[in-house]
Coordinates of C-alpha atoms in Angstrom, one line a residue:
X1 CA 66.9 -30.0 52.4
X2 CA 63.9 -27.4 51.6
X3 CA 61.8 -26.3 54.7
X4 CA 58.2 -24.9 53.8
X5 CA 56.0 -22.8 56.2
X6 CA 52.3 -23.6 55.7
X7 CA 49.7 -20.5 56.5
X8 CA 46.2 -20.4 54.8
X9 CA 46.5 -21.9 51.8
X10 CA 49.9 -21.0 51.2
X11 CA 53.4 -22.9 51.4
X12 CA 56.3 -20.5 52.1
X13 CA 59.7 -21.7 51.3
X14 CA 62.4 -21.1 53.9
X15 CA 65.8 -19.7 52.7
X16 CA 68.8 -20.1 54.6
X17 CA 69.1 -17.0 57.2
X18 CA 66.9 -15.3 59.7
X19 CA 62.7 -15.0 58.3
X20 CA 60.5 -12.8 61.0
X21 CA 57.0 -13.2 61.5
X22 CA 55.0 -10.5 62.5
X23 CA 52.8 -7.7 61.9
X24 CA 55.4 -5.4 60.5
X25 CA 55.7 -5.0 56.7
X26 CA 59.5 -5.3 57.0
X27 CA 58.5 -9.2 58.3
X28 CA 59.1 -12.2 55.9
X29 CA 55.7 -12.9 56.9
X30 CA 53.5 -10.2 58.0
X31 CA 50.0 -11.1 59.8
X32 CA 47.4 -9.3 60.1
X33 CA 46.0 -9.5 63.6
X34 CA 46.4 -7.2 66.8
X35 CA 47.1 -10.3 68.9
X36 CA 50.6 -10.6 66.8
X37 CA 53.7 -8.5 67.7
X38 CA 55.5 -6.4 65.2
X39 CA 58.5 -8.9 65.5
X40 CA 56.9 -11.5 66.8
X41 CA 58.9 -14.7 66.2
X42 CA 61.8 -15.3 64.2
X43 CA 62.9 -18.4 62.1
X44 CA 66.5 -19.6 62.3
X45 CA 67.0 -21.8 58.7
X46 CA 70.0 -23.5 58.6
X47 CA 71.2 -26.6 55.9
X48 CA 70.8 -28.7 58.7
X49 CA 67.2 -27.7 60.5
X50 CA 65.0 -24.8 61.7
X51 CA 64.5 -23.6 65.3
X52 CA 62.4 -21.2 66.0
X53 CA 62.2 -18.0 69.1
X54 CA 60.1 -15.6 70.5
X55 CA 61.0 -12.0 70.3
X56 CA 59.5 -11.3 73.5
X57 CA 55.7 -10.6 72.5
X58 CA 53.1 -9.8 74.4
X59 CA 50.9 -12.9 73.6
X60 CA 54.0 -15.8 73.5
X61 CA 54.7 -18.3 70.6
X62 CA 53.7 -21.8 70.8
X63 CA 54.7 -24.9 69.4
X64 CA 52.4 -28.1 69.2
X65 CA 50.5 -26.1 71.7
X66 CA 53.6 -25.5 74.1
X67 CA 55.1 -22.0 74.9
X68 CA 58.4 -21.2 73.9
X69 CA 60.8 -18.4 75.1
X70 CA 63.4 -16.3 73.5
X71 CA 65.8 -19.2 73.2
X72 CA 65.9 -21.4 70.4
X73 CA 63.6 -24.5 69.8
X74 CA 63.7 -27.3 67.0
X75 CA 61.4 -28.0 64.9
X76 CA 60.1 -30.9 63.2
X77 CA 58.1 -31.6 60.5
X78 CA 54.7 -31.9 60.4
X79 CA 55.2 -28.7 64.0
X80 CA 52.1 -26.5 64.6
X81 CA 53.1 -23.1 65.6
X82 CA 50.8 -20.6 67.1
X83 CA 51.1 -16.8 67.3
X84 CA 48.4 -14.8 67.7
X85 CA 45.0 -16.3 66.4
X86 CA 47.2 -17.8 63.5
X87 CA 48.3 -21.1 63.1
X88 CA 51.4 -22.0 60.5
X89 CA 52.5 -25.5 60.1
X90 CA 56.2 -26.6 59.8
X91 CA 57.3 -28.7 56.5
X92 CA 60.5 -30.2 55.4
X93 CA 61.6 -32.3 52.6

Protein backbone atom coordinates (compact mmCIF):
# COMPACT_ATOMS: atom_id res chain seq x y z
CA UNK A 1 0.00 0.00 0.00
CA UNK A 2 1.43 3.72 -0.69
CA UNK A 3 0.83 6.29 2.22
CA UNK A 4 0.93 10.04 1.11
CA UNK A 5 1.31 13.07 3.52
CA UNK A 6 -0.63 16.10 2.25
CA UNK A 7 0.94 19.75 3.35
CA UNK A 8 0.12 22.86 1.12
CA UNK A 9 -0.30 21.82 -2.07
CA UNK A 10 1.87 19.12 -1.85
CA UNK A 11 1.51 15.10 -1.55
CA UNK A 12 4.52 13.53 0.03
CA UNK A 13 5.01 9.86 -0.41
CA UNK A 14 5.87 7.76 2.62
CA UNK A 15 8.73 5.17 2.31
CA UNK A 16 8.97 2.41 4.58
CA UNK A 17 11.14 3.48 7.80
CA UNK A 18 11.20 6.36 10.24
CA UNK A 19 10.26 10.25 8.29
CA UNK A 20 10.67 13.33 11.01
CA UNK A 21 8.82 16.37 10.85
CA UNK A 22 10.19 19.37 12.02
CA UNK A 23 12.07 22.43 11.74
CA UNK A 24 15.45 20.89 11.27
CA UNK A 25 16.91 20.62 7.81
CA UNK A 26 17.97 16.97 8.56
CA UNK A 27 13.85 16.42 8.83
CA UNK A 28 11.93 14.53 5.99
CA UNK A 29 9.81 17.35 6.26
CA UNK A 30 11.09 20.61 7.52
CA UNK A 31 8.50 23.46 8.58
CA UNK A 32 9.03 26.67 8.81
CA UNK A 33 7.45 28.02 11.95
CA UNK A 34 8.77 28.75 15.61
CA UNK A 35 5.71 26.96 17.05
CA UNK A 36 7.32 23.55 15.51
CA UNK A 37 10.17 21.67 17.29
CA UNK A 38 13.36 20.67 15.67
CA UNK A 39 12.21 17.03 15.85
CA UNK A 40 8.89 17.44 16.27
CA UNK A 41 6.98 14.24 15.35
CA UNK A 42 8.11 11.24 13.70
CA UNK A 43 6.31 8.87 11.22
CA UNK A 44 6.53 5.16 11.68
CA UNK A 45 5.73 3.58 7.82
CA UNK A 46 5.40 0.16 7.87
CA UNK A 47 3.74 -2.32 4.77
CA UNK A 48 0.97 -2.65 7.00
CA UNK A 49 0.09 1.15 8.35
CA UNK A 50 1.47 4.33 9.81
CA UNK A 51 1.43 5.50 13.42
CA UNK A 52 2.63 8.47 14.30
CA UNK A 53 4.55 10.06 17.93
CA UNK A 54 5.56 13.13 19.48
CA UNK A 55 9.13 13.72 20.18
CA UNK A 56 8.32 15.54 23.18
CA UNK A 57 7.77 19.20 21.83
CA UNK A 58 7.01 22.02 23.43
CA UNK A 59 3.64 22.76 21.61
CA UNK A 60 2.26 18.71 21.36
CA UNK A 61 1.09 16.96 18.15
CA UNK A 62 -2.46 16.44 17.38
CA UNK A 63 -4.52 14.17 15.53
CA UNK A 64 -8.09 14.93 14.32
CA UNK A 65 -7.76 17.62 16.84
CA UNK A 66 -6.66 15.16 19.80
CA UNK A 67 -3.23 15.33 21.55
CA UNK A 68 -1.01 12.60 21.30
CA UNK A 69 2.08 11.55 23.43
CA UNK A 70 5.34 9.97 22.73
CA UNK A 71 3.80 6.60 22.18
CA UNK A 72 2.56 5.41 19.04
CA UNK A 73 -0.91 6.25 17.38
CA UNK A 74 -2.60 4.81 14.18
CA UNK A 75 -3.50 6.52 11.57
CA UNK A 76 -6.10 6.43 9.19
CA UNK A 77 -6.89 7.85 6.09
CA UNK A 78 -8.32 10.83 5.36
CA UNK A 79 -6.29 11.87 9.60
CA UNK A 80 -5.68 15.62 10.20
CA UNK A 81 -2.44 16.13 12.00
CA UNK A 82 -1.54 19.35 13.61
CA UNK A 83 1.85 20.65 14.68
CA UNK A 84 2.56 23.93 15.08
CA UNK A 85 0.24 26.28 13.03
CA UNK A 86 0.55 23.54 10.24
CA UNK A 87 -1.87 21.17 9.32
CA UNK A 88 -0.88 17.86 7.12
CA UNK A 89 -3.41 15.43 6.12
CA UNK A 90 -2.97 11.58 6.19
CA UNK A 91 -3.51 9.55 2.68
CA UNK A 92 -3.31 5.93 1.81
CA UNK A 93 -4.08 3.90 -1.17
Amino acid sequence: MTYRLRYLQHDLELPVGAFLIGRSDECQLSLDDPNVNRRHAVLHVQADGVSIADLGSRNGTFVGGIKIGAENHALKGGDKIGIGGQELTFSEG
